[in-house]
mmCIF file of C-alpha atoms and ligand atoms in Angstrom:
data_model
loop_
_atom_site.group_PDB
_atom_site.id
_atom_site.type_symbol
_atom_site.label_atom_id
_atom_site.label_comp_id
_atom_site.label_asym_id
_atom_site.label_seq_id
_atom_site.Cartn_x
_atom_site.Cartn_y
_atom_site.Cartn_z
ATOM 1 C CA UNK A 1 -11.191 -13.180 35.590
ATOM 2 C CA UNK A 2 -11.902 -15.338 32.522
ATOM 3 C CA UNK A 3 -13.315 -13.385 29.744
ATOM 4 C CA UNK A 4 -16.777 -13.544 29.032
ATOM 5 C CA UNK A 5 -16.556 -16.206 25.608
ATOM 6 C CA UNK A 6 -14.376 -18.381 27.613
ATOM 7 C CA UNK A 7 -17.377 -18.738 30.019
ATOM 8 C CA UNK A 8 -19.916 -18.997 26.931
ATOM 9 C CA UNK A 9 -18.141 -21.683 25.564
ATOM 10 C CA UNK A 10 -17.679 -23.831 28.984
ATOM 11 C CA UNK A 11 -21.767 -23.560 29.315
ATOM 12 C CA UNK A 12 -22.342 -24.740 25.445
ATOM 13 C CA UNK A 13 -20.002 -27.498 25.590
ATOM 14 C CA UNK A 14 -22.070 -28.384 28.509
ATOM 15 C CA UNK A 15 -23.871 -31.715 29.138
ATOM 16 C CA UNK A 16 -26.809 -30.142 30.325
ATOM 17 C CA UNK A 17 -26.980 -27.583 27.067
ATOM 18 C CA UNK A 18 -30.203 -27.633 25.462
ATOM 19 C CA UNK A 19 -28.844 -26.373 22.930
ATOM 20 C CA UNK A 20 -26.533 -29.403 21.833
ATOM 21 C CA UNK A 21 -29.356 -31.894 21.274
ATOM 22 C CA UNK A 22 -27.995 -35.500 20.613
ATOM 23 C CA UNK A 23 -31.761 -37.152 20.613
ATOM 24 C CA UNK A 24 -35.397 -36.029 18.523
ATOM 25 C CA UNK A 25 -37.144 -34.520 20.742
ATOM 26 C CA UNK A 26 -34.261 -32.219 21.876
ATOM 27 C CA UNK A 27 -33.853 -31.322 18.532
ATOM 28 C CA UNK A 28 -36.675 -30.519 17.543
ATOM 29 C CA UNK A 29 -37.257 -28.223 20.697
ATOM 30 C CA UNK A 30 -34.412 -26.896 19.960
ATOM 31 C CA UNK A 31 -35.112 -25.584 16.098
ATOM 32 C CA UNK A 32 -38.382 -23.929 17.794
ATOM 33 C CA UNK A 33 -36.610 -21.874 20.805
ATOM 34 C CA UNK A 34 -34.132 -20.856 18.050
ATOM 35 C CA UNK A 35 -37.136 -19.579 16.207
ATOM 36 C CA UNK A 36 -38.568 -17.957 19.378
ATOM 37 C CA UNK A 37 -35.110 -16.309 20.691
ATOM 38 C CA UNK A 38 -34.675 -14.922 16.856
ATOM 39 C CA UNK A 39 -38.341 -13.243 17.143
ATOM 40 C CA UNK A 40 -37.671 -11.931 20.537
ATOM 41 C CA UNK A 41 -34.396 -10.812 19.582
ATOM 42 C CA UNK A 42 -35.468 -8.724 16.804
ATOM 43 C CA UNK A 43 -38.828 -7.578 18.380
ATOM 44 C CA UNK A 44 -35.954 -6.455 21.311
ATOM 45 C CA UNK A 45 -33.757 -4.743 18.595
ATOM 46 C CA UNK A 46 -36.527 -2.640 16.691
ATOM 47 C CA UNK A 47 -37.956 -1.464 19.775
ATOM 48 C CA UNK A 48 -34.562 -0.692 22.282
ATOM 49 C CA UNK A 49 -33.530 1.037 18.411
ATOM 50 C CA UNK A 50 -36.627 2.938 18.454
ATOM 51 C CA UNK A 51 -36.170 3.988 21.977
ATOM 52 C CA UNK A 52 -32.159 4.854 21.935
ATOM 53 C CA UNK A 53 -33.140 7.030 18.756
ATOM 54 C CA UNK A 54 -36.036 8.774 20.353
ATOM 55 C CA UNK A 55 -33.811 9.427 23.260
ATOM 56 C CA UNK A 56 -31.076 10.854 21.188
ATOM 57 C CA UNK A 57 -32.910 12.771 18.696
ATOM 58 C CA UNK A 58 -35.453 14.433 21.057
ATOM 59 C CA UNK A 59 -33.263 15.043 23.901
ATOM 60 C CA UNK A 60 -33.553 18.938 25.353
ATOM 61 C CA UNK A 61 -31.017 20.780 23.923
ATOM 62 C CA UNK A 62 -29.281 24.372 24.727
ATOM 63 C CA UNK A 63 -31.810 27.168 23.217
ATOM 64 C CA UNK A 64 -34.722 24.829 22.761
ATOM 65 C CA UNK A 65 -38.197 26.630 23.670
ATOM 66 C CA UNK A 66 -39.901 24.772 26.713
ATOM 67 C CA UNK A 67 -42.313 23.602 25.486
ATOM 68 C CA UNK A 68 -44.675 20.622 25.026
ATOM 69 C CA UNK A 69 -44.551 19.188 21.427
ATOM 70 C CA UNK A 70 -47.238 18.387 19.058
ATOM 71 C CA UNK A 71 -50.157 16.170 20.747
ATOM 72 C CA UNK A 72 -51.158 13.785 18.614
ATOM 73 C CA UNK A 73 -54.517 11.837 19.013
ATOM 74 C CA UNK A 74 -56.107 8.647 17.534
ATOM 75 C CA UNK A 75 -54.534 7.272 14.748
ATOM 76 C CA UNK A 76 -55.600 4.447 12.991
ATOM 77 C CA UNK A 77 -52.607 3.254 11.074
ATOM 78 C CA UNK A 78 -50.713 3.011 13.985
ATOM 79 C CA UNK A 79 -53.299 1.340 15.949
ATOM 80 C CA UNK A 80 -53.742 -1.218 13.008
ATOM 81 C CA UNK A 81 -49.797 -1.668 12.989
ATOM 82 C CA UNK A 82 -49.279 -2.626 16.649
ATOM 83 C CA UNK A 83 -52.254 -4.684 16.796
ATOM 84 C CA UNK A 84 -52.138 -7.009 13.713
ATOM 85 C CA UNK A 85 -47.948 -7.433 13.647
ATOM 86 C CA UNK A 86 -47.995 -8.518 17.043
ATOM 87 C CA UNK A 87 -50.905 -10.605 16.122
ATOM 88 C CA UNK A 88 -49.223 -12.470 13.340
ATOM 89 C CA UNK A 89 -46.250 -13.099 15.316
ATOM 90 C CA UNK A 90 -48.250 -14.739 18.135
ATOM 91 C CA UNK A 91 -49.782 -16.749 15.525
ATOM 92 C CA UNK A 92 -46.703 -18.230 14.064
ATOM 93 C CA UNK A 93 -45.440 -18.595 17.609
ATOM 94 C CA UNK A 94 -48.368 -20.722 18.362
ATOM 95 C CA UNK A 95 -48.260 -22.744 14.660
ATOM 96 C CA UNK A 96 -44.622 -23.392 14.969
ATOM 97 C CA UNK A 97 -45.109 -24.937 18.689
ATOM 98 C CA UNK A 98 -48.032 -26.777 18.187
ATOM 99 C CA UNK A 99 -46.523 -28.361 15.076
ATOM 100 C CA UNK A 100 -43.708 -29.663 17.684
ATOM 101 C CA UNK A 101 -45.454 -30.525 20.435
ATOM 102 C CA UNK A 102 -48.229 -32.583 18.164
ATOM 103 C CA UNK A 103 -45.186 -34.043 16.561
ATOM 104 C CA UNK A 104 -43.674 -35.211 20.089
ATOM 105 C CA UNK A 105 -46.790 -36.376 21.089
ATOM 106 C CA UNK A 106 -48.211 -38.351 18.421
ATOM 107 C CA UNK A 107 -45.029 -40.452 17.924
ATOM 108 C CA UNK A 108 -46.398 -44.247 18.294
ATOM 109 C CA UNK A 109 -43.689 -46.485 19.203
ATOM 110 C CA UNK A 110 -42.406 -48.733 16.972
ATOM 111 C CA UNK A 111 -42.208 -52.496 17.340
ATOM 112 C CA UNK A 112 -38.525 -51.876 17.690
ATOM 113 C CA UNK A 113 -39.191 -49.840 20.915
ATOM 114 C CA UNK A 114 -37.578 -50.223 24.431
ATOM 115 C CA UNK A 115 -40.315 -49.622 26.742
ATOM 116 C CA UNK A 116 -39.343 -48.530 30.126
ATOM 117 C CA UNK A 117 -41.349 -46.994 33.014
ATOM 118 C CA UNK A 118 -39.249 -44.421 35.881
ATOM 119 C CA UNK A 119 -40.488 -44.052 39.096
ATOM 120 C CA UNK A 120 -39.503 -41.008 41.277
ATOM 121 C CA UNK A 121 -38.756 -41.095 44.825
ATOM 122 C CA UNK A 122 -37.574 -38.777 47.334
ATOM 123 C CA UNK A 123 -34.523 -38.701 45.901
ATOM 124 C CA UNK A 124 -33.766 -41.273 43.702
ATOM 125 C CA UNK A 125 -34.955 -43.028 40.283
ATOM 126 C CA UNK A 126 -36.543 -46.193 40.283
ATOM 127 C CA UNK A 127 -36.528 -47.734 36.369
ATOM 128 C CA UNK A 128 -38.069 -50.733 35.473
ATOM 129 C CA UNK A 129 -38.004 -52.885 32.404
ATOM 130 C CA UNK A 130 -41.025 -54.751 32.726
ATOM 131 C CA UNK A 131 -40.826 -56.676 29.519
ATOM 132 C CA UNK A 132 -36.634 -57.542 30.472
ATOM 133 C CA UNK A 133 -37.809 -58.173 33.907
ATOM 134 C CA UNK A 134 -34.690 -55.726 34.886
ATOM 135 C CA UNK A 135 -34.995 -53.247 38.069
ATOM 136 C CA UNK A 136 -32.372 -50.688 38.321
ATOM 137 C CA UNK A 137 -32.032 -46.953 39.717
ATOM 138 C CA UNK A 138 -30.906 -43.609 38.697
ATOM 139 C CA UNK A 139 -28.836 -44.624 35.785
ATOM 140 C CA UNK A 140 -31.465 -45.333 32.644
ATOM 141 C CA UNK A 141 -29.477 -47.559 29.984
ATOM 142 C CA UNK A 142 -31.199 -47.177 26.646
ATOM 143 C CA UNK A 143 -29.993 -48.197 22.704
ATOM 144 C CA UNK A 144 -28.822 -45.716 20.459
ATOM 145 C CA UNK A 145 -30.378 -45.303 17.335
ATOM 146 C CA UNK A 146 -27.283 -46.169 15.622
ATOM 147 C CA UNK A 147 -26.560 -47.746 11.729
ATOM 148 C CA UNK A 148 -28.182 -50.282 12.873
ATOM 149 C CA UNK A 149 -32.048 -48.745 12.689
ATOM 150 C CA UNK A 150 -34.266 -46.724 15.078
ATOM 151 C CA UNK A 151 -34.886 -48.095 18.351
ATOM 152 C CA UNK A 152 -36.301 -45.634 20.649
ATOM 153 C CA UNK A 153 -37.114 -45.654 24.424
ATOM 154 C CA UNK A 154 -40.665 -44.789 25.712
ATOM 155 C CA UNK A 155 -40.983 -43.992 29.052
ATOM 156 C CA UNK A 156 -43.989 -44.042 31.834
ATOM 157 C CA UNK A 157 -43.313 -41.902 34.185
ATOM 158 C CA UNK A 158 -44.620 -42.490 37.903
ATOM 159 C CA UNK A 159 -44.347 -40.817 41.367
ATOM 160 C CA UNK A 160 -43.837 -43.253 44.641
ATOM 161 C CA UNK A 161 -44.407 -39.478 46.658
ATOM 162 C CA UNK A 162 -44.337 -35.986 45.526
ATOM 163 C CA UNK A 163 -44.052 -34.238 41.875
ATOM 164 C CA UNK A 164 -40.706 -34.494 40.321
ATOM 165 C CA UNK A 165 -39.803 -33.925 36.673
ATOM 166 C CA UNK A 166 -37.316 -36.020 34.472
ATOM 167 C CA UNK A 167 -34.836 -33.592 32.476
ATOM 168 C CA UNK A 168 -31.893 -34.836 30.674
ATOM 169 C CA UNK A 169 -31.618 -31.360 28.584
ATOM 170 C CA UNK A 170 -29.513 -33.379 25.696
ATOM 171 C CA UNK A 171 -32.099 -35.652 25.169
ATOM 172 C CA UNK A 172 -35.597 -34.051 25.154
ATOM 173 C CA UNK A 173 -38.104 -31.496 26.986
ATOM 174 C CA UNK A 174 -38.446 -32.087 30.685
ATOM 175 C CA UNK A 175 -41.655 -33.878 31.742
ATOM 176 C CA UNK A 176 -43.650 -34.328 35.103
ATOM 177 C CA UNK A 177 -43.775 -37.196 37.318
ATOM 178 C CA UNK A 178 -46.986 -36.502 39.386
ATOM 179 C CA UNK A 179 -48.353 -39.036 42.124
ATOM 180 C CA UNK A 180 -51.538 -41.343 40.951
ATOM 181 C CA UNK A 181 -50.833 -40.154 37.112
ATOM 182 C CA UNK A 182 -48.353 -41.553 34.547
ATOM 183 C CA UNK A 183 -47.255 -39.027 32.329
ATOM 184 C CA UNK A 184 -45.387 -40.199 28.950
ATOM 185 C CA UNK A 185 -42.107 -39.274 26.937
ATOM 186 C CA UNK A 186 -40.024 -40.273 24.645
ATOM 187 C CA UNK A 187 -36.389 -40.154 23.497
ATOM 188 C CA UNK A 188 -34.310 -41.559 20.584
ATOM 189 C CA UNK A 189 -30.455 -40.699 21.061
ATOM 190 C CA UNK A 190 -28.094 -41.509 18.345
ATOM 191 C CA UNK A 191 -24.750 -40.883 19.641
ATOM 192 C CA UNK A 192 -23.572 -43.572 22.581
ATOM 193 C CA UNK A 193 -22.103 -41.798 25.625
ATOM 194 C CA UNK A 194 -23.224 -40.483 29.837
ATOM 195 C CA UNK A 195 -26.107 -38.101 29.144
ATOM 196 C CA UNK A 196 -26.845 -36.622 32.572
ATOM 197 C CA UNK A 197 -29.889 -34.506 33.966
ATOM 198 C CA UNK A 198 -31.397 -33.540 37.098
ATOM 199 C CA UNK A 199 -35.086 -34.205 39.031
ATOM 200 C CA UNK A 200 -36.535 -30.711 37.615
ATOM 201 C CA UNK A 201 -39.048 -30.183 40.224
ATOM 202 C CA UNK A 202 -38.613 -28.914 43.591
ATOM 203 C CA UNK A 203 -39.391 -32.115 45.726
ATOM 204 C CA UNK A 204 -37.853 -31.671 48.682
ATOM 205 C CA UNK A 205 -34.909 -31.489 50.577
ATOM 206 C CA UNK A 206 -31.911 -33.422 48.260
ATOM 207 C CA UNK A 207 -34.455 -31.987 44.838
ATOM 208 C CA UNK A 208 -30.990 -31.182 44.278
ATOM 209 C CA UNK A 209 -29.143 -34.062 44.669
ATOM 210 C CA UNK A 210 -31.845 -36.333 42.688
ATOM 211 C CA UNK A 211 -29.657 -36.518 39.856
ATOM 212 C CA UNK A 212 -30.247 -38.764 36.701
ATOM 213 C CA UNK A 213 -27.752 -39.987 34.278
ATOM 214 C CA UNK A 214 -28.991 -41.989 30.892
ATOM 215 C CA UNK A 215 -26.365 -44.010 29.286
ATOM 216 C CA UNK A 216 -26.560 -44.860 25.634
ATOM 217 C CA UNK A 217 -25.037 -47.739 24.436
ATOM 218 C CA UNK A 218 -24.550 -49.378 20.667
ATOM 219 C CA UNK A 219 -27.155 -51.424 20.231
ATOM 220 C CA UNK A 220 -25.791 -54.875 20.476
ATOM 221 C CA UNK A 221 -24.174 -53.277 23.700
ATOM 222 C CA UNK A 222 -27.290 -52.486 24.735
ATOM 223 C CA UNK A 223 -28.664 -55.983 24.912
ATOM 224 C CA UNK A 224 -24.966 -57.690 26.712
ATOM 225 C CA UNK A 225 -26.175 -55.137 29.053
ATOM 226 C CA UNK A 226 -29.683 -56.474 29.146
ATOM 227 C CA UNK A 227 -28.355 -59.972 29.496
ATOM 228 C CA UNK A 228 -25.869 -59.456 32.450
ATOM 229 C CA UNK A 229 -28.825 -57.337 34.527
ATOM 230 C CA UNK A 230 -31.130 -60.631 34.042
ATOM 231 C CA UNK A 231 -29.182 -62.370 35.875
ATOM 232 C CA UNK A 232 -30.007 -63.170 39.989
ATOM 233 C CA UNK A 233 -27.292 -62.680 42.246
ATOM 234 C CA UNK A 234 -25.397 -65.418 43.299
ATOM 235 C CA UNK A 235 -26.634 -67.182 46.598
ATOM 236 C CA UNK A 236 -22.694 -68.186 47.263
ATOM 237 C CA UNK A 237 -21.113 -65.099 47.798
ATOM 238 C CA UNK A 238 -17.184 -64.811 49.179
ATOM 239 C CA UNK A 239 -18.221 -62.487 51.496
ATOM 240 C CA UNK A 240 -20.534 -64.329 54.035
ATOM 241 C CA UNK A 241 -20.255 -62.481 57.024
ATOM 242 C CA UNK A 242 -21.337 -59.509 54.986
ATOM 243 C CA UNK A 243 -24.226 -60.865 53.958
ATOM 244 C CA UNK A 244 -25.257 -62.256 57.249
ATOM 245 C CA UNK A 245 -25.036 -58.937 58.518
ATOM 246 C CA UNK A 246 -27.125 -57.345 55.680
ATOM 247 C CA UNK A 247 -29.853 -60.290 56.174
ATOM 248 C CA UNK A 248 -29.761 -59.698 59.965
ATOM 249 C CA UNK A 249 -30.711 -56.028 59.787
ATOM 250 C CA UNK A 250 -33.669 -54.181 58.407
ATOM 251 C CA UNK A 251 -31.816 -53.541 55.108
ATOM 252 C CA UNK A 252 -34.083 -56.153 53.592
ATOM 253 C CA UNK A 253 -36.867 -54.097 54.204
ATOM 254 C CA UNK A 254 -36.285 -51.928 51.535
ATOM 255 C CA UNK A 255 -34.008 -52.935 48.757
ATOM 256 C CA UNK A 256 -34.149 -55.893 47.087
ATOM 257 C CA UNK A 257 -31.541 -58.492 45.741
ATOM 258 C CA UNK A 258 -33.054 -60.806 43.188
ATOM 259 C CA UNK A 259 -32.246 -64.495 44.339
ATOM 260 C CA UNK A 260 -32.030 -64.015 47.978
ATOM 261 C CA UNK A 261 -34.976 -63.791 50.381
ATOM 262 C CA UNK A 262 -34.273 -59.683 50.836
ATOM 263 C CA UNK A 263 -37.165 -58.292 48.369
ATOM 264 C CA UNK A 264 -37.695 -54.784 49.952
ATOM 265 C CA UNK A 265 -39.394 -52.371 47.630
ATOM 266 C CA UNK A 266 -38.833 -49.454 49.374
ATOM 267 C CA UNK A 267 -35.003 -48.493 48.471
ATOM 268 C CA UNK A 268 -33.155 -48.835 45.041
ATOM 269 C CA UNK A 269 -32.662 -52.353 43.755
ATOM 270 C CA UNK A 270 -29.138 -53.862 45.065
ATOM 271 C CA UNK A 271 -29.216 -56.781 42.827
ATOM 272 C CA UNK A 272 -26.223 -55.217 40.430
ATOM 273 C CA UNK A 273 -25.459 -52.177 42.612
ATOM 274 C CA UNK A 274 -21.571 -52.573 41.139
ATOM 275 C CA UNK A 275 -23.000 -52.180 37.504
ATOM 276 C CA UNK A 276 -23.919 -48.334 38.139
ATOM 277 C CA UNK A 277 -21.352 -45.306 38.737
ATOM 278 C CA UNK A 278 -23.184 -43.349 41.338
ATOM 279 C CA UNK A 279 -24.392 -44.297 44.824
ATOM 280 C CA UNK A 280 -27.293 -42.222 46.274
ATOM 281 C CA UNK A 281 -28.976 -40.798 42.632
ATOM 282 C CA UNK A 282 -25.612 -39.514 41.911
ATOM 283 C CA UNK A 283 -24.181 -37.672 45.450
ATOM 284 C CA UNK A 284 -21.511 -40.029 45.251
ATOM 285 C CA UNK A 285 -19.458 -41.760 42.892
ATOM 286 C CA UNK A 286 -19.466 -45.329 43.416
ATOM 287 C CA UNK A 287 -16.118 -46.351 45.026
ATOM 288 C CA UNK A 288 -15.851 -48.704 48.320
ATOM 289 C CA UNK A 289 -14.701 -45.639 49.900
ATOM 290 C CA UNK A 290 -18.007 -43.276 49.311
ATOM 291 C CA UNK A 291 -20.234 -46.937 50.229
ATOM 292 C CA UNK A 292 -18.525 -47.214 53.376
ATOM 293 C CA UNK A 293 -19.376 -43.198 54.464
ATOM 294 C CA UNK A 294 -22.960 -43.726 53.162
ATOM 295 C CA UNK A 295 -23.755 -47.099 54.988
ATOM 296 C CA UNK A 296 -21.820 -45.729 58.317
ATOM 297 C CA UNK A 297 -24.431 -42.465 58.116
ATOM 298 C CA UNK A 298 -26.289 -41.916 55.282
ATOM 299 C CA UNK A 299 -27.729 -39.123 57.054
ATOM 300 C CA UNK A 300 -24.077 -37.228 57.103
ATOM 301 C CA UNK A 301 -24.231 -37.859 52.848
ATOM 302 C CA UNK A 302 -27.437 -36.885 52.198
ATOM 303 C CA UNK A 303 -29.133 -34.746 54.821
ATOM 304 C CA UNK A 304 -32.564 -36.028 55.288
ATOM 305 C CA UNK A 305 -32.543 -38.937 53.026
ATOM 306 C CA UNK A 306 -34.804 -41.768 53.786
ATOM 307 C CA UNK A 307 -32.073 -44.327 54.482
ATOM 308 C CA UNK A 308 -31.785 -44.673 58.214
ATOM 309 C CA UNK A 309 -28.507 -44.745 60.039
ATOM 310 C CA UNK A 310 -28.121 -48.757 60.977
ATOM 311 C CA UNK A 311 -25.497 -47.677 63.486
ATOM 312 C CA UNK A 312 -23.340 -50.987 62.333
ATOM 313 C CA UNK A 313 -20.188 -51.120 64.301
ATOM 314 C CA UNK A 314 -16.856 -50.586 61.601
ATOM 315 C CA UNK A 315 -16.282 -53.812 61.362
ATOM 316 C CA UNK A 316 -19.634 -54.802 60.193
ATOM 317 C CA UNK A 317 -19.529 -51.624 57.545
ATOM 318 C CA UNK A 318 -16.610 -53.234 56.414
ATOM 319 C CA UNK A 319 -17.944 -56.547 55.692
ATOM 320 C CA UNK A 320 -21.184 -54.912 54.359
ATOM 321 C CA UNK A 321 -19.001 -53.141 51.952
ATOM 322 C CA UNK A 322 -17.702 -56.228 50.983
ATOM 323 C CA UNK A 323 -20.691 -58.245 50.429
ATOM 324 C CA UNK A 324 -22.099 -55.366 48.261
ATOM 325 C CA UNK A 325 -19.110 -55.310 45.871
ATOM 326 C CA UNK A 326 -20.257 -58.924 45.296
ATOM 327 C CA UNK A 327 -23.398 -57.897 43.382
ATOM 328 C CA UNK A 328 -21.575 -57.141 40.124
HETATM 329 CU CU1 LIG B 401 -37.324 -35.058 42.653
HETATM 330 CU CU2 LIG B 401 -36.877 -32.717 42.641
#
């Protein structure tokens, strides 16, 4: 068995550790549940110490008279004590967190600001860049707020369906995505990297496999990145049975592929499907292998998911496969 600190330090080297911040609003809810745990932790101490020495001290012992002991009633000291400490305490609880959640809330975005808006599904991540004119899923690319100034990202957040709730621990506080609402959050990381989260809301069957990863890039990164997902996809494409196969079925339905005629709104955007890591809001990596299993049955990937089994022959999963590698 691995002793206990070896464990400890697995979980706080974690990317899901609220307690390694790399963004403000993680941080700063971080320096307040530090503050709350030390409270609670010596509210815990005085009063197991008080206990364990009561328990000690008072215990029966060989010879003592049975017998009750002294009966004390009413006094107002005591009463005083326990009702104004615990008083103060709740009262810097409650300064301390509404000092960080005004502070959260009443950051305005500055003119510097990536704006994007995330829209949950059952069980994926629509995000859309409305002022890049960029649709992509599950995998949020943002700027880092590098040497070269502050550039956060707001978010709107949006349900197609049910609740869900964005969380990427690392980054900031979790935060709702309710249907017919848009809820708002912020985040301003400073360190590039794969910051990953989960949907935080029980929203169904795959809640657990609605997984969200934000990548962070340099800045000038950041807009290469921007420029490449402008693009259309090519209407040539090398593999042309592929795509007559994808155009001849009812995948067009529901995803879209910016410059061809399939403009579904329904699924995740195809139009750079090779650009992102995961397939199905992160069940799978994305390899031709794991796109080949999730086109033949997505139902065998991800139980209950809303893509429908096209029952394509292997052959055409092959050449679908092939066409989708295209959209780099
Ligand atoms: Cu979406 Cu849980």
């Amino acid at each position: 068995m691995k002793p206990l600190w070896l464990v400890y330090i697995k979980f706080a080297d974690g990317v899901t550790n609220i307690f390694s911040p790399l963004s403000q609003p993680a941080q700063e809810i971080k320096e307040s549940s530090i503050l709350v745990l030390a409270v609670c932790g010596v509210i815990f101490i005085v009063v197991a110490g008080l206990l364990l020495y009561a328990i000690v001290r008072f215990r029966h012992r060989a010879g003592d008279e049975v017998s009750e002991p002294p009966q004390v009633y009413g006094s107002n000291q005591i009463e005083l004590a326990w009702t104004i400490l615990p008083l103060l305490i709740v009262l810097v609880l409650i300064m301390v967190t509404s000092r960080t959640i005004a502070d959260i809330q009443n950051r305005k975005p500055p003119p510097t600001a990536v704006h994007a808006t995330v829209i949950g599904h059952q069980w994926w991540w629509e995000i859309r860049y409305p002022e890049f004119g960029i649709v992509t899923a599950n995998e949020l690319h943002v700027p880092a707020s590098d040497g070269h100034g502050s550039r956060p990202t707001f978010l709107k957040l949006q349900s197609a369906d049910v609740a869900h709730s964005f969380w990427v621990p690392q980054l900031a506080g979790k935060t709702d995505l309710i249907p017919n609402r848009e809820n708002l959050m912020w985040i301003e990381p400073t360190k590039p990297g794969v910051y990953r989260g989960n949907c935080a809301e029980y929203c169904g069957t795959q809640h657990a496999r609605m997984l969200i990863r934000v990548v962070v890039h340099p800045q000038d990164e950041f807009e290469r990145w921007v420029k490449q997902q402008q693009e259309s996809a090519s209407a040539d494409t090398n593999a042309p049975k592929g795509r007559t196969v994808f155009f001849a079925n009812s995948c067009v339905n529901c995803h879209t592929i910016r410059g061809t005629s399939a403009q579904g709104k329904f699924g995740p955007d195809l139009t750079h499907l090779m650009s992102r890591e995961t397939l199905a809001a992160g069940a799978a990596p994305n390899t031709p292998d794991s796109l080949r299993q999730w086109i033949r049955d997505p139902q065998k990937s991800k139980v209950g998911c809303l893509m429908p089994n096209m029952q394509l022959t292997d052959d055409q999963v092959d050449q679908v496969v092939a066409y989708l590698q295209t959209l780099k």
